[in-house]
PDB file of N, CA and C in Angstrom:
ATOM      1  N   UNK A   6     141.729 188.359  66.579  1.00 83.00           N
ATOM      2  CA  UNK A   6     142.203 189.424  65.893  1.00 83.00           C
ATOM      3  C   UNK A   6     141.722 189.472  64.394  1.00 83.00           C
ATOM      4  N   UNK A   7     141.302 190.714  63.818  1.00 90.00           N
ATOM      5  CA  UNK A   7     140.403 190.820  62.430  1.00 90.00           C
ATOM      6  C   UNK A   7     142.177 190.572  61.363  1.00 90.00           C
ATOM      7  N   UNK A   8     142.797 191.368  61.874  1.00 90.00           N
ATOM      8  CA  UNK A   8     143.961 191.633  60.699  1.00 90.00           C
ATOM      9  C   UNK A   8     145.279 191.568  61.462  1.00 90.00           C
ATOM     10  N   UNK A   9     146.427 191.376  60.994  1.00 90.00           N
ATOM     11  CA  UNK A   9     147.970 191.521  61.230  1.00 90.00           C
ATOM     12  C   UNK A   9     148.626 192.232  60.051  1.00 90.00           C
ATOM     13  N   UNK A  10     149.854 193.002  60.320  1.00 87.00           N
ATOM     14  CA  UNK A  10     150.447 193.586  59.361  1.00 87.00           C
ATOM     15  C   UNK A  10     151.739 194.045  59.848  1.00 87.00           C
ATOM     16  N   UNK A  11     152.637 193.626  58.896  1.00 87.00           N
ATOM     17  CA  UNK A  11     153.959 193.754  59.360  1.00 87.00           C
ATOM     18  C   UNK A  11     154.476 195.240  59.492  1.00 87.00           C
ATOM     19  N   UNK A  12     155.360 195.426  60.583  1.00 79.00           N
ATOM     20  CA  UNK A  12     156.081 196.619  61.145  1.00 79.00           C
ATOM     21  C   UNK A  12     157.660 196.512  61.160  1.00 79.00           C
ATOM     22  N   UNK A  13     158.212 197.377  60.753  1.00 80.00           N
ATOM     23  CA  UNK A  13     159.593 197.622  60.736  1.00 80.00           C
ATOM     24  C   UNK A  13     160.152 198.792  61.124  1.00 80.00           C
ATOM     25  N   UNK A  14     161.122 199.085  61.657  1.00 73.00           N
ATOM     26  CA  UNK A  14     161.854 200.588  61.755  1.00 73.00           C
ATOM     27  C   UNK A  14     163.019 200.259  60.709  1.00 73.00           C
ATOM     28  N   UNK A  15     163.463 201.498  60.427  1.00 73.00           N
ATOM     29  CA  UNK A  15     164.561 201.982  59.345  1.00 73.00           C
ATOM     30  C   UNK A  15     165.716 202.852  60.353  1.00 73.00           C
ATOM     31  N   UNK A  16     166.734 202.148  60.718  1.00 75.00           N
ATOM     32  CA  UNK A  16     167.782 203.264  61.295  1.00 75.00           C
ATOM     33  C   UNK A  16     168.713 204.167  60.214  1.00 75.00           C
ATOM     34  N   UNK A  17     169.190 205.263  60.953  1.00 74.00           N
ATOM     35  CA  UNK A  17     169.695 206.267  59.885  1.00 74.00           C
ATOM     36  C   UNK A  17     170.803 205.422  58.766  1.00 74.00           C
ATOM     37  N   UNK A  18     171.374 204.319  59.054  1.00 79.00           N
ATOM     38  CA  UNK A  18     172.341 203.579  58.226  1.00 79.00           C
ATOM     39  C   UNK A  18     171.606 202.886  57.146  1.00 79.00           C
ATOM     40  N   UNK A  19     170.274 202.973  57.156  1.00 75.00           N
ATOM     41  CA  UNK A  19     169.285 202.324  56.025  1.00 75.00           C
ATOM     42  C   UNK A  19     169.058 201.044  56.578  1.00 75.00           C
ATOM     43  N   UNK A  20     169.438 200.278  57.780  1.00 80.00           N
ATOM     44  CA  UNK A  20     169.185 198.975  58.070  1.00 80.00           C
ATOM     45  C   UNK A  20     167.822 198.851  58.792  1.00 80.00           C
ATOM     46  N   UNK A  21     167.204 197.697  58.151  1.00 77.00           N
ATOM     47  CA  UNK A  21     166.062 197.773  58.943  1.00 77.00           C
ATOM     48  C   UNK A  21     165.932 197.004  60.423  1.00 77.00           C
ATOM     49  N   UNK A  22     165.418 197.304  61.186  1.00 74.00           N
ATOM     50  CA  UNK A  22     165.306 196.214  62.574  1.00 74.00           C
ATOM     51  C   UNK A  22     163.871 196.595  63.086  1.00 74.00           C
ATOM     52  N   UNK A  23     163.592 196.055  64.125  1.00 77.00           N
ATOM     53  CA  UNK A  23     162.323 195.813  65.022  1.00 77.00           C
ATOM     54  C   UNK A  23     161.569 195.338  63.971  1.00 77.00           C
ATOM     55  N   UNK A  24     161.614 194.156  63.432  1.00 83.00           N
ATOM     56  CA  UNK A  24     160.569 193.684  62.549  1.00 83.00           C
ATOM     57  C   UNK A  24     159.536 192.971  63.798  1.00 83.00           C
ATOM     58  N   UNK A  25     158.443 192.964  63.302  1.00 86.00           N
ATOM     59  CA  UNK A  25     157.471 192.411  64.072  1.00 86.00           C
ATOM     60  C   UNK A  25     156.010 192.532  63.507  1.00 86.00           C
ATOM     61  N   UNK A  26     154.898 191.702  64.045  1.00 90.00           N
ATOM     62  CA  UNK A  26     153.575 191.787  63.293  1.00 90.00           C
ATOM     63  C   UNK A  26     152.799 192.460  64.184  1.00 90.00           C
ATOM     64  N   UNK A  27     151.776 193.412  64.051  1.00 90.00           N
ATOM     65  CA  UNK A  27     150.840 194.300  64.796  1.00 90.00           C
ATOM     66  C   UNK A  27     149.366 193.320  64.404  1.00 90.00           C
ATOM     67  N   UNK A  28     148.933 193.178  65.777  1.00 94.00           N
ATOM     68  CA  UNK A  28     147.674 192.826  65.547  1.00 94.00           C
ATOM     69  C   UNK A  28     146.445 194.080  65.805  1.00 94.00           C
ATOM     70  N   UNK A  29     145.267 193.745  65.059  1.00 95.00           N
ATOM     71  CA  UNK A  29     144.297 194.709  65.085  1.00 95.00           C
ATOM     72  C   UNK A  29     142.910 193.895  65.087  1.00 95.00           C
ATOM     73  N   UNK A  30     141.908 194.757  65.719  1.00 95.00           N
ATOM     74  CA  UNK A  30     140.509 193.959  65.903  1.00 95.00           C
ATOM     75  C   UNK A  30     139.852 195.182  65.626  1.00 95.00           C
ATOM     76  N   UNK A  31     138.811 194.859  64.790  1.00 96.00           N
ATOM     77  CA  UNK A  31     137.730 196.239  64.544  1.00 96.00           C
ATOM     78  C   UNK A  31     136.393 196.085  65.497  1.00 96.00           C
ATOM     79  N   UNK A  32     136.261 196.976  65.932  1.00 95.00           N
ATOM     80  CA  UNK A  32     135.150 196.736  67.275  1.00 95.00           C
ATOM     81  C   UNK A  32     133.959 197.667  66.782  1.00 95.00           C
ATOM     82  N   UNK A  33     133.693 197.897  65.457  1.00 94.00           N
ATOM     83  CA  UNK A  33     132.899 199.013  65.008  1.00 94.00           C
ATOM     84  C   UNK A  33     131.375 198.701  65.423  1.00 94.00           C
ATOM     85  N   UNK A  34     131.080 197.293  65.905  1.00 93.00           N
ATOM     86  CA  UNK A  34     129.818 197.211  66.219  1.00 93.00           C
ATOM     87  C   UNK A  34     129.615 197.294  68.004  1.00 93.00           C
ATOM     88  N   UNK A  35     130.564 197.691  68.829  1.00 93.00           N
ATOM     89  CA  UNK A  35     130.693 198.015  69.989  1.00 93.00           C
ATOM     90  C   UNK A  35     129.458 199.493  70.308  1.00 93.00           C
ATOM     91  N   UNK A  36     128.383 198.937  70.777  1.00 91.00           N
ATOM     92  CA  UNK A  36     127.690 200.208  71.278  1.00 91.00           C
ATOM     93  C   UNK A  36     127.762 200.927  72.358  1.00 91.00           C
ATOM     94  N   UNK A  37     127.996 200.101  73.404  1.00 94.00           N
ATOM     95  CA  UNK A  37     128.237 200.556  74.629  1.00 94.00           C
ATOM     96  C   UNK A  37     129.690 199.864  75.353  1.00 94.00           C
ATOM     97  N   UNK A  38     130.743 200.498  75.644  1.00 94.00           N
ATOM     98  CA  UNK A  38     131.816 200.339  76.018  1.00 94.00           C
ATOM     99  C   UNK A  38     131.869 199.511  77.422  1.00 94.00           C
ATOM    100  N   UNK A  39     130.746 199.482  78.107  1.00 94.00           N
ATOM    101  CA  UNK A  39     130.985 198.893  79.298  1.00 94.00           C
ATOM    102  C   UNK A  39     130.665 197.332  79.072  1.00 94.00           C
ATOM    103  N   UNK A  40     130.138 196.893  77.906  1.00 93.00           N
ATOM    104  CA  UNK A  40     130.241 195.485  77.441  1.00 93.00           C
ATOM    105  C   UNK A  40     131.599 194.940  77.337  1.00 93.00           C
ATOM    106  N   UNK A  41     132.549 195.752  76.844  1.00 94.00           N
ATOM    107  CA  UNK A  41     133.855 195.071  77.073  1.00 94.00           C
ATOM    108  C   UNK A  41     134.570 194.324  78.043  1.00 94.00           C
ATOM    109  N   UNK A  42     134.807 192.999  77.842  1.00 94.00           N
ATOM    110  CA  UNK A  42     135.747 192.446  79.002  1.00 94.00           C
ATOM    111  C   UNK A  42     136.816 192.291  78.801  1.00 94.00           C
ATOM    112  N   UNK A  43     137.459 192.054  79.939  1.00 94.00           N
ATOM    113  CA  UNK A  43     139.019 192.028  79.781  1.00 94.00           C
ATOM    114  C   UNK A  43     139.072 190.658  79.180  1.00 94.00           C
ATOM    115  N   UNK A  44     138.654 189.486  79.942  1.00 94.00           N
ATOM    116  CA  UNK A  44     138.964 188.448  79.288  1.00 94.00           C
ATOM    117  C   UNK A  44     138.642 188.275  77.608  1.00 94.00           C
ATOM    118  N   UNK A  45     137.766 188.778  77.395  1.00 94.00           N
ATOM    119  CA  UNK A  45     137.297 188.747  75.857  1.00 94.00           C
ATOM    120  C   UNK A  45     138.447 189.317  74.954  1.00 94.00           C
ATOM    121  N   UNK A  46     139.006 190.518  75.410  1.00 94.00           N
ATOM    122  CA  UNK A  46     140.227 191.053  74.644  1.00 94.00           C
ATOM    123  C   UNK A  46     141.316 190.194  74.804  1.00 94.00           C
ATOM    124  N   UNK A  47     141.676 189.700  76.007  1.00 94.00           N
ATOM    125  CA  UNK A  47     142.969 188.665  76.186  1.00 94.00           C
ATOM    126  C   UNK A  47     142.727 187.542  75.208  1.00 94.00           C
ATOM    127  N   UNK A  48     141.194 186.859  75.157  1.00 94.00           N
ATOM    128  CA  UNK A  48     141.386 185.777  74.430  1.00 94.00           C
ATOM    129  C   UNK A  48     141.378 185.924  73.170  1.00 94.00           C
ATOM    130  N   UNK A  49     141.060 187.114  72.518  1.00 93.00           N
ATOM    131  CA  UNK A  49     141.153 187.597  71.089  1.00 93.00           C
ATOM    132  C   UNK A  49     142.623 187.459  70.731  1.00 93.00           C
ATOM    133  N   UNK A  50     143.314 188.193  71.559  1.00 93.00           N
ATOM    134  CA  UNK A  50     144.778 188.193  71.161  1.00 93.00           C
ATOM    135  C   UNK A  50     145.570 187.024  71.338  1.00 93.00           C
ATOM    136  N   UNK A  51     145.194 186.426  72.465  1.00 92.00           N
ATOM    137  CA  UNK A  51     145.874 184.856  72.719  1.00 92.00           C
ATOM    138  C   UNK A  51     145.476 183.807  71.777  1.00 92.00           C
ATOM    139  N   UNK A  52     144.298 183.804  71.075  1.00 93.00           N
ATOM    140  CA  UNK A  52     143.640 183.271  70.210  1.00 93.00           C
ATOM    141  C   UNK A  52     144.495 183.383  68.718  1.00 93.00           C
ATOM    142  N   UNK A  53     144.578 184.670  68.462  1.00 92.00           N
ATOM    143  CA  UNK A  53     145.482 185.082  67.290  1.00 92.00           C
ATOM    144  C   UNK A  53     146.831 184.631  67.348  1.00 92.00           C
ATOM    145  N   UNK A  54     147.357 184.983  68.666  1.00 91.00           N
ATOM    146  CA  UNK A  54     148.964 184.413  68.710  1.00 91.00           C
ATOM    147  C   UNK A  54     149.370 182.972  68.089  1.00 91.00           C
ATOM    148  N   UNK A  55     148.199 182.199  69.139  1.00 91.00           N
ATOM    149  CA  UNK A  55     148.061 180.842  68.628  1.00 91.00           C
ATOM    150  C   UNK A  55     148.281 180.145  67.266  1.00 91.00           C
ATOM    151  N   UNK A  56     147.284 181.000  66.465  1.00 91.00           N
ATOM    152  CA  UNK A  56     147.548 180.777  64.944  1.00 91.00           C
ATOM    153  C   UNK A  56     148.340 180.959  64.112  1.00 91.00           C
ATOM    154  N   UNK A  57     148.859 182.297  64.547  1.00 88.00           N
ATOM    155  CA  UNK A  57     149.978 182.808  63.652  1.00 88.00           C
ATOM    156  C   UNK A  57     151.411 182.338  63.959  1.00 88.00           C
ATOM    157  N   UNK A  58     151.589 181.883  65.412  1.00 87.00           N
ATOM    158  CA  UNK A  58     152.716 181.607  66.202  1.00 87.00           C
ATOM    159  C   UNK A  58     153.633 182.931  66.182  1.00 87.00           C
ATOM    160  N   UNK A  59     154.985 182.493  66.662  1.00 83.00           N
ATOM    161  CA  UNK A  59     155.840 183.403  67.205  1.00 83.00           C
ATOM    162  C   UNK A  59     157.112 183.217  66.468  1.00 83.00           C
ATOM    163  N   UNK A  60     157.166 183.008  65.103  1.00 86.00           N
ATOM    164  CA  UNK A  60     158.248 183.068  64.702  1.00 86.00           C
ATOM    165  C   UNK A  60     158.685 184.375  64.360  1.00 86.00           C
ATOM    166  N   UNK A  61     157.740 185.133  63.843  1.00 84.00           N
ATOM    167  CA  UNK A  61     157.934 186.526  63.528  1.00 84.00           C
ATOM    168  C   UNK A  61     157.381 187.240  64.814  1.00 84.00           C
ATOM    169  N   UNK A  62     158.407 188.072  65.530  1.00 88.00           N
ATOM    170  CA  UNK A  62     157.867 188.679  66.748  1.00 88.00           C
ATOM    171  C   UNK A  62     156.372 189.175  66.644  1.00 88.00           C
ATOM    172  N   UNK A  63     155.749 189.439  67.595  1.00 90.00           N
ATOM    173  CA  UNK A  63     154.578 190.038  67.992  1.00 90.00           C
ATOM    174  C   UNK A  63     154.871 191.305  68.565  1.00 90.00           C
ATOM    175  N   UNK A  64     154.252 192.443  67.822  1.00 86.00           N
ATOM    176  CA  UNK A  64     154.267 193.978  68.704  1.00 86.00           C
ATOM    177  C   UNK A  64     153.707 193.687  69.869  1.00 86.00           C
ATOM    178  N   UNK A  65     154.309 194.460  70.908  1.00 85.00           N
ATOM    179  CA  UNK A  65     153.634 194.514  72.381  1.00 85.00           C
ATOM    180  C   UNK A  65     152.823 195.288  72.667  1.00 85.00           C
ATOM    181  N   UNK A  66     152.084 196.205  71.605  1.00 89.00           N
ATOM    182  CA  UNK A  66     150.555 196.591  71.642  1.00 89.00           C
ATOM    183  C   UNK A  66     149.689 196.003  70.820  1.00 89.00           C
ATOM    184  N   UNK A  67     148.612 195.874  71.496  1.00 94.00           N
ATOM    185  CA  UNK A  67     147.371 195.062  70.475  1.00 94.00           C
ATOM    186  C   UNK A  67     146.375 196.199  70.277  1.00 94.00           C
ATOM    187  N   UNK A  68     145.860 196.382  69.185  1.00 94.00           N
ATOM    188  CA  UNK A  68     144.960 197.384  68.849  1.00 94.00           C
ATOM    189  C   UNK A  68     143.682 197.220  68.681  1.00 94.00           C
ATOM    190  N   UNK A  69     142.739 198.125  68.994  1.00 95.00           N
ATOM    191  CA  UNK A  69     141.240 197.826  68.960  1.00 95.00           C
ATOM    192  C   UNK A  69     141.004 198.985  68.530  1.00 95.00           C
ATOM    193  N   UNK A  70     140.284 198.742  66.942  1.00 96.00           N
ATOM    194  CA  UNK A  70     139.679 199.978  66.320  1.00 96.00           C
ATOM    195  C   UNK A  70     137.957 200.174  66.800  1.00 96.00           C
ATOM    196  N   UNK A  71     138.051 201.598  67.072  1.00 95.00           N
ATOM    197  CA  UNK A  71     136.375 201.823  67.285  1.00 95.00           C
ATOM    198  C   UNK A  71     135.961 203.093  66.366  1.00 95.00           C
ATOM    199  N   UNK A  72     134.635 203.148  66.400  1.00 92.00           N
ATOM    200  CA  UNK A  72     134.156 204.350  65.881  1.00 92.00           C
ATOM    201  C   UNK A  72     134.735 205.717  66.487  1.00 92.00           C
ATOM    202  N   UNK A  73     134.915 206.538  65.798  1.00 90.00           N
ATOM    203  CA  UNK A  73     135.247 207.928  66.432  1.00 90.00           C
ATOM    204  C   UNK A  73     134.424 208.232  67.446  1.00 90.00           C
ATOM    205  N   UNK A  74     133.094 208.298  67.709  1.00 90.00           N
ATOM    206  CA  UNK A  74     132.128 208.483  68.401  1.00 90.00           C
ATOM    207  C   UNK A  74     132.226 208.077  69.857  1.00 90.00           C
ATOM    208  N   UNK A  75     133.031 206.809  69.910  1.00 93.00           N
ATOM    209  CA  UNK A  75     133.202 206.142  71.172  1.00 93.00           C
ATOM    210  C   UNK A  75     134.541 205.839  71.492  1.00 93.00           C
ATOM    211  N   UNK A  76     135.548 206.140  70.506  1.00 93.00           N
ATOM    212  CA  UNK A  76     137.002 205.607  70.724  1.00 93.00           C
ATOM    213  C   UNK A  76     137.219 206.261  72.370  1.00 93.00           C
ATOM    214  N   UNK A  77     137.163 207.536  72.787  1.00 94.00           N
ATOM    215  CA  UNK A  77     137.538 208.029  74.034  1.00 94.00           C
ATOM    216  C   UNK A  77     136.977 207.535  74.984  1.00 94.00           C
ATOM    217  N   UNK A  78     135.678 206.893  74.950  1.00 95.00           N
ATOM    218  CA  UNK A  78     135.054 206.218  76.033  1.00 95.00           C
ATOM    219  C   UNK A  78     135.902 204.607  76.258  1.00 95.00           C
ATOM    220  N   UNK A  79     135.995 204.354  74.942  1.00 95.00           N
ATOM    221  CA  UNK A  79     136.893 202.853  74.765  1.00 95.00           C
ATOM    222  C   UNK A  79     138.122 202.782  75.441  1.00 95.00           C
ATOM    223  N   UNK A  80     139.186 204.064  74.898  1.00 94.00           N
ATOM    224  CA  UNK A  80     140.309 204.436  75.665  1.00 94.00           C
ATOM    225  C   UNK A  80     140.141 204.202  77.090  1.00 94.00           C
ATOM    226  N   UNK A  81     139.108 205.133  77.624  1.00 94.00           N
ATOM    227  CA  UNK A  81     138.936 205.037  79.182  1.00 94.00           C
ATOM    228  C   UNK A  81     138.711 203.790  79.783  1.00 94.00           C
ATOM    229  N   UNK A  82     137.796 202.846  78.886  1.00 95.00           N
ATOM    230  CA  UNK A  82     137.645 201.385  79.527  1.00 95.00           C
ATOM    231  C   UNK A  82     138.423 200.908  79.519  1.00 95.00           C
ATOM    232  N   UNK A  83     139.424 200.398  78.509  1.00 94.00           N
ATOM    233  CA  UNK A  83     140.387 199.521  78.048  1.00 94.00           C
ATOM    234  C   UNK A  83     141.451 200.012  79.447  1.00 94.00           C
ATOM    235  N   UNK A  84     141.897 201.331  79.386  1.00 93.00           N
ATOM    236  CA  UNK A  84     143.054 201.601  80.317  1.00 93.00           C
ATOM    237  C   UNK A  84     142.405 201.372  81.911  1.00 93.00           C
ATOM    238  N   UNK A  85     141.092 201.256  82.115  1.00 93.00           N
ATOM    239  CA  UNK A  85     140.422 200.912  83.443  1.00 93.00           C
ATOM    240  C   UNK A  85     140.838 199.463  83.584  1.00 93.00           C
ATOM    241  N   UNK A  86     140.310 198.621  82.457  1.00 94.00           N
ATOM    242  CA  UNK A  86     140.400 196.887  82.387  1.00 94.00           C
ATOM    243  C   UNK A  86     141.925 196.453  82.678  1.00 94.00           C
ATOM    244  N   UNK A  87     142.906 197.280  82.400  1.00 92.00           N
ATOM    245  CA  UNK A  87     144.230 196.744  82.148  1.00 92.00           C
ATOM    246  C   UNK A  87     144.921 197.726  83.122  1.00 92.00           C
ATOM    247  N   UNK A  88     144.502 198.337  83.964  1.00 89.00           N
ATOM    248  CA  UNK A  88     145.247 199.320  85.081  1.00 89.00           C
ATOM    249  C   UNK A  88     146.265 199.901  84.552  1.00 89.00           C
ATOM    250  N   UNK A  89     145.719 200.702  83.157  1.00 82.00           N
ATOM    251  CA  UNK A  89     146.303 201.921  82.564  1.00 82.00           C
ATOM    252  C   UNK A  89     148.010 201.163  82.160  1.00 82.00           C
ATOM    253  N   UNK A  90     147.997 199.914  81.787  1.00 83.00           N
ATOM    254  CA  UNK A  90     149.019 199.196  80.718  1.00 83.00           C
ATOM    255  C   UNK A  90     148.590 199.686  79.281  1.00 83.00           C
ATOM    256  N   UNK A  91     149.605 200.177  78.861  1.00 85.00           N
ATOM    257  CA  UNK A  91     149.427 200.607  77.445  1.00 85.00           C
ATOM    258  C   UNK A  91     149.667 199.403  76.281  1.00 85.00           C
ATOM    259  N   UNK A  92     149.268 198.115  76.658  1.00 91.00           N
ATOM    260  CA  UNK A  92     149.761 197.019  75.830  1.00 91.00           C
ATOM    261  C   UNK A  92     148.267 196.715  74.876  1.00 91.00           C
ATOM    262  N   UNK A  93     147.312 197.067  75.545  1.00 94.00           N
ATOM    263  CA  UNK A  93     145.961 197.250  75.039  1.00 94.00           C
ATOM    264  C   UNK A  93     145.297 198.670  74.644  1.00 94.00           C
ATOM    265  N   UNK A  94     145.507 198.882  73.317  1.00 92.00           N
ATOM    266  CA  UNK A  94     145.127 200.358  72.841  1.00 92.00           C
ATOM    267  C   UNK A  94     143.751 200.419  72.188  1.00 92.00           C
ATOM    268  N   UNK A  95     142.936 201.272  72.402  1.00 94.00           N
ATOM    269  CA  UNK A  95     141.480 201.820  71.610  1.00 94.00           C
ATOM    270  C   UNK A  95     142.270 202.703  70.484  1.00 94.00           C
ATOM    271  N   UNK A  96     141.971 202.810  69.631  1.00 92.00           N
ATOM    272  CA  UNK A  96     142.422 203.717  68.382  1.00 92.00           C
ATOM    273  C   UNK A  96     140.901 203.528  67.534  1.00 92.00           C
ATOM    274  N   UNK A  97     141.256 205.067  66.589  1.00 90.00           N
ATOM    275  CA  UNK A  97     140.278 205.028  65.627  1.00 90.00           C
ATOM    276  C   UNK A  97     140.893 204.979  64.233  1.00 90.00           C
ATOM    277  N   UNK A  98     140.060 204.835  63.088  1.00 89.00           N
ATOM    278  CA  UNK A  98     140.660 204.586  61.491  1.00 89.00           C
ATOM    279  C   UNK A  98     141.704 205.545  61.404  1.00 89.00           C
ATOM    280  N   UNK A  99     141.773 206.504  61.799  1.00 84.00           N
ATOM    281  CA  UNK A  99     142.713 207.803  61.347  1.00 84.00           C
ATOM    282  C   UNK A  99     144.135 207.079  62.054  1.00 84.00           C
ATOM    283  N   UNK A 100     144.231 206.833  63.207  1.00 86.00           N
ATOM    284  CA  UNK A 100     145.149 206.175  63.949  1.00 86.00           C
ATOM    285  C   UNK A 100     145.847 205.166  63.159  1.00 86.00           C
ATOM    286  N   UNK A 101     144.720 204.134  62.752  1.00 86.00           N
ATOM    287  CA  UNK A 101     145.329 203.117  62.180  1.00 86.00           C
ATOM    288  C   UNK A 101     145.686 203.331  60.858  1.00 86.00           C
ATOM    289  N   UNK A 102     145.378 204.003  60.090  1.00 84.00           N
ATOM    290  CA  UNK A 102     146.042 204.283  58.577  1.00 84.00           C
ATOM    291  C   UNK A 102     147.241 205.065  58.796  1.00 84.00           C
ATOM    292  N   UNK A 103     147.758 205.782  60.286  1.00 82.00           N
ATOM    293  CA  UNK A 103     148.805 206.596  60.344  1.00 82.00           C
ATOM    294  C   UNK A 103     149.961 205.646  60.483  1.00 82.00           C
ATOM    295  N   UNK A 104     149.293 204.213  61.296  1.00 77.00           N
ATOM    296  CA  UNK A 104     150.456 203.467  61.520  1.00 77.00           C
ATOM    297  C   UNK A 104     150.695 202.560  60.509  1.00 77.00           C
ATOM    298  N   UNK A 105     149.725 202.308  59.627  1.00 73.00           N
ATOM    299  CA  UNK A 105     149.996 201.489  58.453  1.00 73.00           C
ATOM    300  C   UNK A 105     151.182 202.388  57.289  1.00 73.00           C
TER     301      UNK A 105
END
């Protein structure tokens, strides 16, 4: 994965909970989403988790950022590769900025 960032939620009492790390990979060079392979995406995630460890929990959604022009195609392809499980997600720059 290309970047990771910390994520937490604040409850109504001001306490911070659900601390975790989000993993993000930029796929700007992908021109044809049919070239995306399930094992390639899984290997990116597993390799990154191996490097950063699990002392801080890892968010159970892994994000792959695509250009806006192919994001919808990438969403469909990734959903198909992972049997519609929402763990691996295709997003665009706007969604990433919203998350941060």
